[in-house]
Amino acid sequence: MRQKTTLLGVLPFLVHLIILLSHINGDINSDKQALLNFVSSVPHARRLNWTSTSPICSWVGVTCDDAGSHVIALRLPGIGLIGPIPPNTIGKLDGLISLSLRSNRLSGNLPSDILSLPSLHNIFLQNNNFSGEIPSNFSSKLSVVDLAYNSFSGEIPPTIQNLTHLTILYLQNNSLTGPIPNIDVTQLRALNLSYNGLNGSIPTPLRKFPPSSFEGNTLLCGSPLRGCASISPSSPPSPPVPQKPRPSKKKLSLGIIIAIGAGGVLLLCLLLLILVLCCLKKKKSREDGPSAKGKAVRAEKSEEFGSGVQSAEKNRLVYFEGCSHTFDLEDLLKASAE
Ligand SMILES: *[C@@H]1O[C@H](CO)[C@@H](O)[C@H](O)[C@H]1NC(C)=O
Ligand SMILES: *[C@@H]1O[C@H](CO)[C@@H](O)[C@H](O)[C@H]1NC(C)=O
Ligand SMILES: *[C@@H]1O[C@H](CO)[C@@H](O)[C@H](O)[C@H]1NC(C)=O
Ligand SMILES: *[C@@H]1O[C@H](CO)[C@@H](O)[C@H](O)[C@H]1NC(C)=O
Ligand SMILES: *[C@@H]1O[C@H](CO)[C@@H](O)[C@H](O)[C@H]1NC(C)=O
Ligand SMILES: *[C@@H]1O[C@H](CO)[C@@H](O)[C@H](O)[C@H]1NC(C)=O
Ligand SMILES: *[C@@H]1O[C@H](CO)[C@@H](O)[C@H](O)[C@H]1NC(C)=O
């Protein structure tokens, strides 16, 4: 009698567990089916070990979450994928956080179900031949968006203004037209809209980026470009940000030379100065302290941004060498996440 009641009491729990397990299984099975559909309709040069009988989490390029219930990253750079991505394939991976299909030969429209995947943070589709408009239904979590070196046309979707987590936006070398949306996002630290057909003026929040973020848009006007872009299309004006650290180094070495040369004189001056300082000490420290500190902070910031530009350039150089497995922005992000 008692045994029967305990069994009955446990029963709902067991049913719950079975439903839960089948749900987890259902998710990963639907991910598996979505990827099998993708790979069967998109020809590729390199063979993938994606077979329906092997566990999806062991497939090359696929990363699952710890529970093995969702695909969270798909990385297939430079494996010769060719042709369009069908809708309802990658766009079905509803736990996907990071997608890289860069440096392939993918073409046609980008299905709108990919950019709107609710958990998508990072997307790398650069160096393909996608065409048509950029879908405007974005996941609100998007942080890194690289659609550069494709054939996208139409306007940059104004909905991009609502991406509060956006940190990197690369759209250079496409055929985008119309105005630049007023992207007023403080986290945005890298932007490239060069070599498109954009027009109008550059929105104020984006004027902090260097001219090379905007070059090659002949109808684009205003700061940081000198007048309209068409006046100086190819000659790159001195990029102000990355070169800042160098002059400070030159100043430093010059200072050392002067110090060595005029060491004796300086010593004499120093003695005199100490005397004068005795009288003005309080006043001087109050004036110099805060401004010196401000300069240091500014120098640090510009240096940080300069190195960001450099790493972006490395990324491009790596691509030109035709090697798809060396370090790039994506790997750096991955490494920092890990
Ligand atoms: C697929 O290849 C990767 C590495 O190339 C390997 O780790 C994995 O075990 C392979 N999976 C299957 C199902 O063969
Ligand atoms: C935008 O994407 C969401 C999923 O992220 C979907 O629920 C919604 O229907 C989509 N809206 C449009 C207009 O396509
Ligand atoms: C890219 O696609 C366009 C059509 O959308 C085509 O005219 C062009 O030749 C393609 N470019 C490459 C490099 O395949
Ligand atoms: C941004 O989001 C707000 C609220 O969700 C909405 O009212 C507004 O129209 C959106 N702006 C754009 C450009 O999509
Ligand atoms: C980007 O466009 C510019 C101007 O057309 C061109 O010089 C450059 O080679 C292009 N870069 C790539 C990788 O296609
Ligand atoms: C920008 O180009 C579009 C067509 O692509 C045009 O309708 C619009 O008037 C242009 N705007 C400016 C400010 O030139
Ligand atoms: C933007 O892209 C163009 C073309 O590839 C490149 O020449 C320029 O240096 C890039 N600028 C930045 C700030 O990344």
Short mmCIF file of C-alpha atoms and ligand atoms in Angstrom, two decimals:
data_model
loop_
_atom_site.label_atom_id
_atom_site.label_comp_id
_atom_site.label_asym_id
_atom_site.label_seq_id
_atom_site.Cartn_x
_atom_site.Cartn_y
_atom_site.Cartn_z
CA MET A 1 0.00 0.00 0.00
CA ARG A 2 2.69 2.49 1.08
CA GLN A 3 4.94 1.40 -1.78
CA LYS A 4 2.13 2.09 -4.21
CA THR A 5 1.64 5.65 -2.92
CA THR A 6 5.33 6.51 -3.11
CA LEU A 7 5.41 5.19 -6.65
CA LEU A 8 2.42 7.33 -7.50
CA GLY A 9 4.12 10.31 -5.88
CA VAL A 10 7.27 9.82 -7.93
CA LEU A 11 5.39 9.31 -11.17
CA PRO A 12 4.74 13.00 -12.02
CA PHE A 13 8.40 13.73 -11.39
CA LEU A 14 9.45 10.92 -13.77
CA VAL A 15 7.08 12.15 -16.44
CA HIS A 16 8.50 15.63 -16.03
CA LEU A 17 12.03 14.35 -16.40
CA ILE A 18 11.18 12.38 -19.54
CA ILE A 19 9.51 15.43 -21.08
CA LEU A 20 12.50 17.58 -20.17
CA LEU A 21 14.99 15.11 -21.65
CA SER A 22 13.02 14.72 -24.85
CA HIS A 23 12.83 18.51 -25.08
CA ILE A 24 16.62 18.84 -24.83
CA ASN A 25 16.97 16.04 -27.35
CA GLY A 26 14.39 17.74 -29.56
CA ASP A 27 16.40 20.96 -29.61
CA ILE A 28 19.68 19.32 -30.54
CA ASN A 29 17.94 17.08 -33.07
CA SER A 30 16.34 20.06 -34.76
CA ASP A 31 19.77 21.76 -34.84
CA LYS A 32 21.19 18.60 -36.41
CA GLN A 33 18.48 18.44 -39.05
CA ALA A 34 18.95 22.15 -39.82
CA LEU A 35 22.69 21.68 -40.37
CA LEU A 36 22.22 18.52 -42.44
CA ASN A 37 19.80 20.47 -44.64
CA PHE A 38 22.37 23.27 -44.91
CA VAL A 39 25.27 21.05 -45.89
CA SER A 40 23.24 19.02 -48.37
CA SER A 41 22.12 22.15 -50.27
CA VAL A 42 25.34 24.19 -50.19
CA PRO A 43 28.23 22.63 -52.15
CA HIS A 44 31.65 22.93 -50.52
CA ALA A 45 35.19 22.17 -51.58
CA ARG A 46 36.48 20.61 -48.38
CA ARG A 47 34.84 17.47 -47.00
CA LEU A 48 33.04 17.79 -43.68
CA ASN A 49 32.62 14.86 -41.32
CA TRP A 50 28.96 15.70 -40.75
CA THR A 51 27.11 12.38 -40.84
CA SER A 52 23.62 11.79 -39.49
CA THR A 53 24.87 8.87 -37.39
CA SER A 54 27.60 10.77 -35.50
CA PRO A 55 26.86 13.15 -32.61
CA ILE A 56 26.47 16.71 -33.88
CA CYS A 57 28.69 18.11 -31.13
CA SER A 58 31.68 16.21 -32.59
CA TRP A 59 31.25 17.67 -36.07
CA VAL A 60 34.04 19.84 -37.33
CA GLY A 61 33.20 23.56 -36.98
CA VAL A 62 30.36 22.94 -34.54
CA THR A 63 30.46 23.97 -30.86
CA CYS A 64 27.71 22.96 -28.42
CA ASP A 65 26.87 24.33 -24.99
CA ASP A 66 27.97 22.35 -21.93
CA ALA A 67 24.68 20.47 -21.70
CA GLY A 68 24.97 19.44 -25.34
CA SER A 69 21.48 20.77 -25.99
CA HIS A 70 22.23 23.61 -28.42
CA VAL A 71 24.73 24.52 -31.10
CA ILE A 72 26.23 27.81 -29.87
CA ALA A 73 28.92 28.40 -32.49
CA LEU A 74 29.37 27.49 -36.13
CA ARG A 75 32.73 28.26 -37.70
CA LEU A 76 33.33 27.27 -41.32
CA PRO A 77 35.77 29.87 -42.68
CA GLY A 78 37.37 29.31 -46.08
CA ILE A 79 36.09 25.82 -46.87
CA GLY A 80 34.79 26.68 -50.33
CA LEU A 81 31.07 26.95 -49.55
CA ILE A 82 29.42 28.12 -52.75
CA GLY A 83 25.96 29.48 -53.61
CA PRO A 84 23.07 30.77 -51.51
CA ILE A 85 22.22 29.83 -47.92
CA PRO A 86 18.65 28.43 -47.89
CA PRO A 87 16.28 29.88 -45.27
CA ASN A 88 15.30 27.57 -42.41
CA THR A 89 18.76 26.03 -42.19
CA ILE A 90 21.29 28.08 -40.17
CA GLY A 91 18.40 30.37 -39.20
CA LYS A 92 16.95 27.45 -37.21
CA LEU A 93 19.88 27.26 -34.78
CA ASP A 94 18.07 29.17 -32.08
CA GLY A 95 20.87 28.94 -29.51
CA LEU A 96 23.55 30.22 -31.88
CA ILE A 97 25.85 32.89 -30.40
CA SER A 98 28.63 33.08 -32.98
CA LEU A 99 28.61 32.43 -36.72
CA SER A 100 31.59 32.56 -39.07
CA LEU A 101 31.23 31.71 -42.74
CA ARG A 102 33.81 34.23 -43.89
CA SER A 103 36.05 33.80 -46.94
CA ASN A 104 33.78 31.46 -48.86
CA ARG A 105 31.89 31.99 -52.11
CA LEU A 106 28.40 32.31 -50.65
CA SER A 107 26.05 34.45 -52.74
CA GLY A 108 22.44 35.53 -53.16
CA ASN A 109 20.31 37.08 -50.45
CA LEU A 110 21.20 36.61 -46.81
CA PRO A 111 18.14 34.88 -45.29
CA SER A 112 16.54 37.19 -42.73
CA ASP A 113 16.24 34.41 -40.16
CA ILE A 114 20.00 34.49 -39.46
CA LEU A 115 20.56 38.09 -38.28
CA SER A 116 17.42 37.82 -36.16
CA LEU A 117 18.48 34.69 -34.26
CA PRO A 118 17.65 35.81 -30.72
CA SER A 119 20.97 34.88 -29.09
CA LEU A 120 23.31 35.86 -31.93
CA HIS A 121 26.22 38.06 -30.74
CA ASN A 122 28.88 37.81 -33.44
CA ILE A 123 28.55 37.30 -37.18
CA PHE A 124 31.43 37.10 -39.66
CA LEU A 125 30.34 36.88 -43.30
CA GLN A 126 33.09 39.00 -44.86
CA ASN A 127 34.72 38.01 -48.16
CA ASN A 128 31.76 36.33 -49.81
CA ASN A 129 29.49 37.56 -52.60
CA PHE A 130 26.16 38.10 -50.84
CA SER A 131 23.87 40.50 -52.69
CA GLY A 132 20.52 42.20 -52.16
CA GLU A 133 19.58 44.19 -49.10
CA ILE A 134 20.83 43.61 -45.57
CA PRO A 135 17.85 42.15 -43.65
CA SER A 136 16.58 44.67 -41.12
CA ASN A 137 15.32 42.35 -38.39
CA PHE A 138 18.34 42.23 -36.06
CA SER A 139 18.91 40.27 -32.88
CA SER A 140 19.13 42.87 -30.10
CA LYS A 141 22.26 41.09 -28.75
CA LEU A 142 24.41 41.71 -31.84
CA SER A 143 27.87 42.95 -30.93
CA VAL A 144 30.22 42.24 -33.84
CA VAL A 145 28.82 42.52 -37.37
CA ASP A 146 31.22 41.95 -40.26
CA LEU A 147 29.56 41.94 -43.68
CA ALA A 148 32.47 43.58 -45.50
CA TYR A 149 33.67 42.63 -49.00
CA ASN A 150 30.35 41.41 -50.37
CA SER A 151 27.86 42.86 -52.88
CA PHE A 152 25.15 44.07 -50.51
CA SER A 153 23.06 46.92 -51.93
CA GLY A 154 20.25 49.17 -50.73
CA GLU A 155 20.36 51.22 -47.56
CA ILE A 156 21.92 50.36 -44.23
CA PRO A 157 18.83 49.34 -42.22
CA PRO A 158 17.93 52.18 -39.80
CA THR A 159 17.06 49.50 -37.22
CA ILE A 160 20.82 49.17 -36.69
CA GLN A 161 20.45 52.26 -34.47
CA ASN A 162 18.72 50.09 -31.89
CA LEU A 163 21.64 47.70 -31.39
CA THR A 164 22.84 48.94 -28.01
CA HIS A 165 25.54 46.25 -27.72
CA LEU A 166 27.18 46.97 -31.08
CA THR A 167 30.98 47.16 -30.74
CA ILE A 168 32.28 46.50 -34.26
CA LEU A 169 30.55 47.24 -37.56
CA TYR A 170 32.34 46.47 -40.83
CA LEU A 171 30.43 47.11 -44.06
CA GLN A 172 33.28 48.27 -46.33
CA ASN A 173 33.45 47.28 -50.01
CA ASN A 174 29.76 46.68 -50.70
CA SER A 175 27.31 48.67 -52.85
CA LEU A 176 25.29 50.29 -50.06
CA THR A 177 23.54 53.58 -50.83
CA GLY A 178 21.62 56.28 -49.00
CA PRO A 179 22.36 57.92 -45.66
CA ILE A 180 24.38 56.62 -42.71
CA PRO A 181 22.02 55.87 -39.79
CA ASN A 182 22.61 57.87 -36.64
CA ILE A 183 24.32 55.08 -34.69
CA ASP A 184 24.70 56.62 -31.23
CA VAL A 185 26.16 53.67 -29.35
CA THR A 186 28.93 54.36 -26.85
CA GLN A 187 30.38 50.83 -27.08
CA LEU A 188 30.99 51.12 -30.82
CA ARG A 189 34.78 51.05 -31.11
CA ALA A 190 35.41 50.10 -34.73
CA LEU A 191 33.53 51.20 -37.81
CA ASN A 192 34.23 50.86 -41.51
CA LEU A 193 31.80 52.01 -44.18
CA SER A 194 34.42 52.67 -46.87
CA TYR A 195 33.90 51.97 -50.58
CA ASN A 196 30.12 52.03 -50.84
CA GLY A 197 27.75 54.54 -52.43
CA LEU A 198 26.64 56.24 -49.23
CA ASN A 199 25.55 59.91 -49.35
CA GLY A 200 24.52 62.74 -47.07
CA SER A 201 26.51 63.86 -44.05
CA ILE A 202 28.23 61.80 -41.38
CA PRO A 203 26.17 61.70 -38.15
CA THR A 204 27.82 63.53 -35.25
CA PRO A 205 28.34 60.46 -32.99
CA LEU A 206 30.39 58.80 -35.77
CA ARG A 207 32.72 61.75 -36.45
CA LYS A 208 35.22 60.41 -33.93
CA PHE A 209 36.23 57.67 -36.39
CA PRO A 210 39.12 58.28 -38.82
CA PRO A 211 38.57 59.35 -42.45
CA SER A 212 39.54 55.84 -43.58
CA SER A 213 36.29 54.61 -41.99
CA PHE A 214 34.39 56.56 -44.65
CA GLU A 215 36.64 56.91 -47.72
CA GLY A 216 35.45 55.86 -51.17
CA ASN A 217 31.88 57.17 -50.77
CA THR A 218 31.99 59.98 -53.30
CA LEU A 219 28.72 61.62 -52.19
CA LEU A 220 29.50 61.62 -48.48
CA CYS A 221 30.14 65.02 -46.88
CA GLY A 222 31.39 66.56 -43.68
CA SER A 223 33.81 65.88 -40.84
CA PRO A 224 36.03 63.87 -40.53
CA LEU A 225 36.23 64.02 -44.33
CA ARG A 226 37.55 67.29 -45.75
CA GLY A 227 34.48 68.66 -47.51
CA CYS A 228 32.90 65.93 -49.60
CA ALA A 229 34.71 62.66 -50.15
CA SER A 230 34.90 63.23 -53.93
CA ILE A 231 37.43 66.04 -53.46
CA SER A 232 40.08 63.67 -52.10
CA PRO A 233 38.99 60.13 -52.93
CA SER A 234 42.15 58.04 -52.92
CA SER A 235 44.93 60.02 -51.22
CA PRO A 236 44.55 58.94 -47.61
CA PRO A 237 44.75 61.97 -45.30
CA SER A 238 47.03 61.47 -42.33
CA PRO A 239 45.18 59.15 -39.97
CA PRO A 240 45.27 61.17 -36.76
CA VAL A 241 44.67 58.44 -34.22
CA PRO A 242 47.17 55.62 -34.86
CA GLN A 243 50.11 58.03 -35.26
CA LYS A 244 49.62 59.77 -31.95
CA PRO A 245 51.84 57.47 -29.86
CA ARG A 246 54.87 58.05 -32.13
CA PRO A 247 55.33 61.81 -31.58
CA SER A 248 55.25 61.26 -27.82
CA LYS A 249 58.12 58.75 -28.19
CA LYS A 250 60.09 61.24 -30.30
CA LYS A 251 59.51 63.93 -27.70
CA LEU A 252 60.77 61.59 -25.02
CA SER A 253 64.01 60.70 -26.79
CA LEU A 254 64.58 64.36 -27.67
CA GLY A 255 64.09 65.19 -24.02
CA ILE A 256 66.73 62.65 -23.01
CA ILE A 257 69.24 64.08 -25.49
CA ILE A 258 68.65 67.58 -24.21
CA ALA A 259 68.95 66.38 -20.65
CA ILE A 260 72.32 64.73 -21.35
CA GLY A 261 73.64 67.70 -23.31
CA ALA A 262 72.62 70.33 -20.86
CA GLY A 263 72.88 68.22 -17.72
CA GLY A 264 75.14 70.63 -15.90
CA VAL A 265 73.02 73.66 -16.68
CA LEU A 266 69.93 71.77 -15.63
CA LEU A 267 71.46 70.90 -12.29
CA LEU A 268 72.16 74.54 -11.65
CA CYS A 269 68.66 75.52 -12.67
CA LEU A 270 67.29 72.81 -10.44
CA LEU A 271 69.01 74.24 -7.39
CA LEU A 272 67.58 77.67 -8.16
CA LEU A 273 64.21 76.12 -8.84
CA ILE A 274 64.12 74.40 -5.48
CA LEU A 275 64.57 77.77 -3.85
CA VAL A 276 61.74 79.28 -5.87
CA LEU A 277 59.61 76.21 -5.32
CA CYS A 278 59.79 76.64 -1.57
CA CYS A 279 57.65 79.73 -1.97
CA LEU A 280 55.27 78.57 -4.69
CA LYS A 281 54.95 74.90 -3.76
CA LYS A 282 51.31 74.82 -2.75
CA LYS A 283 50.07 76.91 -5.64
CA LYS A 284 51.98 74.92 -8.26
CA SER A 285 50.85 71.47 -7.13
CA ARG A 286 47.25 72.60 -7.20
CA GLU A 287 47.55 73.80 -10.80
CA ASP A 288 49.62 70.98 -12.36
CA GLY A 289 48.15 67.86 -10.74
CA PRO A 290 44.78 67.42 -12.43
CA SER A 291 45.79 68.56 -15.95
CA ALA A 292 48.75 66.17 -16.07
CA LYS A 293 46.50 63.32 -15.05
CA GLY A 294 43.98 64.19 -17.78
CA LYS A 295 46.71 64.12 -20.41
CA ALA A 296 47.83 60.65 -19.31
CA VAL A 297 44.31 59.26 -19.54
CA ARG A 298 43.85 60.73 -23.00
CA ALA A 299 47.18 59.27 -24.21
CA GLU A 300 46.21 55.84 -22.91
CA LYS A 301 42.87 55.96 -24.70
CA SER A 302 44.33 56.93 -28.06
CA GLU A 303 46.95 54.21 -27.79
CA GLU A 304 44.28 51.61 -27.11
CA PHE A 305 42.30 52.71 -30.13
CA GLY A 306 45.43 52.78 -32.29
CA SER A 307 46.19 49.15 -31.56
CA GLY A 308 42.58 48.29 -32.40
CA VAL A 309 43.06 49.71 -35.87
CA GLN A 310 46.29 47.79 -36.24
CA SER A 311 44.66 44.47 -35.40
CA ALA A 312 41.98 45.18 -37.97
CA GLU A 313 44.70 45.68 -40.54
CA LYS A 314 46.35 42.42 -39.55
CA ASN A 315 43.03 40.72 -40.10
CA ARG A 316 42.94 41.96 -43.66
CA LEU A 317 46.56 41.07 -44.37
CA VAL A 318 45.95 37.54 -43.18
CA TYR A 319 43.07 37.23 -45.58
CA PHE A 320 45.09 38.41 -48.54
CA GLU A 321 47.61 35.71 -47.92
CA GLY A 322 44.80 33.28 -48.60
CA CYS A 323 45.17 31.49 -45.30
CA SER A 324 41.87 30.96 -43.53
CA HIS A 325 43.08 29.40 -40.32
CA THR A 326 45.47 32.00 -39.01
CA PHE A 327 44.60 34.54 -36.37
CA ASP A 328 41.98 37.14 -37.09
CA LEU A 329 39.60 39.35 -35.17
CA GLU A 330 37.28 36.44 -34.63
CA ASP A 331 39.96 34.27 -33.08
CA LEU A 332 41.04 37.13 -30.85
CA LEU A 333 37.49 37.58 -29.65
CA LYS A 334 37.16 33.88 -29.08
CA ALA A 335 40.41 33.78 -27.17
CA SER A 336 39.43 36.70 -24.97
CA ALA A 337 36.05 35.06 -24.31
CA GLU A 338 37.76 31.88 -23.26
C1 LIG B 1 35.39 15.38 -37.11
O1 LIG B 1 36.68 15.96 -37.18
C2 LIG B 1 37.12 16.55 -35.96
C3 LIG B 1 38.45 17.21 -36.18
O2 LIG B 1 38.82 17.24 -37.50
C4 LIG B 1 37.22 15.48 -34.88
O3 LIG B 1 37.60 16.07 -33.65
C5 LIG B 1 35.85 14.82 -34.71
O4 LIG B 1 35.95 13.75 -33.79
C6 LIG B 1 35.35 14.29 -36.05
N1 LIG B 1 33.98 13.83 -35.85
C7 LIG B 1 33.50 12.75 -36.45
C8 LIG B 1 32.09 12.43 -36.19
O5 LIG B 1 34.19 12.05 -37.18
C1 LIG B 2 12.03 39.32 -36.36
O1 LIG B 2 12.68 38.25 -35.68
C2 LIG B 2 11.96 37.71 -34.59
C3 LIG B 2 12.83 36.65 -33.97
O2 LIG B 2 14.02 37.18 -33.51
C4 LIG B 2 10.62 37.17 -35.05
O3 LIG B 2 9.90 36.71 -33.94
C5 LIG B 2 9.85 38.27 -35.75
O4 LIG B 2 8.67 37.73 -36.31
C6 LIG B 2 10.68 38.87 -36.87
N1 LIG B 2 9.98 40.01 -37.43
C7 LIG B 2 9.85 40.21 -38.73
C8 LIG B 2 9.12 41.44 -39.13
O5 LIG B 2 10.30 39.44 -39.56
C1 LIG B 3 28.98 38.35 -57.38
O1 LIG B 3 27.60 38.29 -57.69
C2 LIG B 3 27.23 39.16 -58.76
C3 LIG B 3 25.73 39.01 -58.97
O2 LIG B 3 25.06 39.25 -57.77
C4 LIG B 3 27.98 38.76 -60.02
O3 LIG B 3 27.66 39.66 -61.07
C5 LIG B 3 29.48 38.80 -59.76
O4 LIG B 3 30.17 38.33 -60.88
C6 LIG B 3 29.84 37.95 -58.56
N1 LIG B 3 31.23 38.13 -58.24
C7 LIG B 3 32.05 37.12 -57.98
C8 LIG B 3 33.46 37.47 -57.68
O5 LIG B 3 31.68 35.95 -58.01
C1 LIG B 4 14.06 51.30 -31.96
O1 LIG B 4 13.28 50.69 -30.94
C2 LIG B 4 12.23 51.49 -30.47
C3 LIG B 4 11.55 50.77 -29.33
O2 LIG B 4 11.71 49.40 -29.41
C4 LIG B 4 11.26 51.77 -31.61
O3 LIG B 4 10.20 52.59 -31.16
C5 LIG B 4 12.00 52.49 -32.73
O4 LIG B 4 11.14 52.69 -33.83
C6 LIG B 4 13.20 51.66 -33.16
N1 LIG B 4 13.98 52.42 -34.12
C7 LIG B 4 14.34 51.92 -35.28
C8 LIG B 4 15.12 52.81 -36.18
O5 LIG B 4 14.05 50.77 -35.60
C1 LIG B 5 37.92 47.62 -51.62
O1 LIG B 5 37.60 48.64 -52.54
C2 LIG B 5 38.71 49.43 -52.96
C3 LIG B 5 38.19 50.51 -53.88
O2 LIG B 5 37.41 49.96 -54.88
C4 LIG B 5 39.77 48.58 -53.63
O3 LIG B 5 40.90 49.34 -53.91
C5 LIG B 5 40.15 47.43 -52.71
O4 LIG B 5 41.03 46.56 -53.37
C6 LIG B 5 38.91 46.67 -52.26
N1 LIG B 5 39.32 45.63 -51.34
C7 LIG B 5 38.98 44.36 -51.52
C8 LIG B 5 39.53 43.38 -50.55
O5 LIG B 5 38.25 43.99 -52.44
C1 LIG B 6 21.05 59.99 -51.38
O1 LIG B 6 20.76 59.07 -52.42
C2 LIG B 6 19.39 58.71 -52.50
C3 LIG B 6 19.24 57.67 -53.58
O2 LIG B 6 20.08 56.60 -53.31
C4 LIG B 6 18.56 59.94 -52.80
O3 LIG B 6 17.18 59.60 -52.84
C5 LIG B 6 18.78 60.99 -51.72
O4 LIG B 6 18.11 62.17 -52.04
C6 LIG B 6 20.28 61.27 -51.59
N1 LIG B 6 20.47 62.17 -50.45
C7 LIG B 6 21.35 63.16 -50.45
C8 LIG B 6 21.42 63.98 -49.21
O5 LIG B 6 22.06 63.38 -51.42
C1 LIG B 7 38.34 50.53 -44.10
O1 LIG B 7 38.41 49.69 -45.24
C2 LIG B 7 39.20 50.21 -46.27
C3 LIG B 7 39.04 49.32 -47.49
O2 LIG B 7 39.31 47.99 -47.22
C4 LIG B 7 40.64 50.35 -45.77
O3 LIG B 7 41.45 50.88 -46.78
C5 LIG B 7 40.67 51.25 -44.53
O4 LIG B 7 41.97 51.31 -44.01
C6 LIG B 7 39.73 50.73 -43.48
N1 LIG B 7 39.65 51.69 -42.38
C7 LIG B 7 39.45 51.33 -41.10
C8 LIG B 7 39.41 52.42 -40.09
O5 LIG B 7 39.31 50.15 -40.78
#
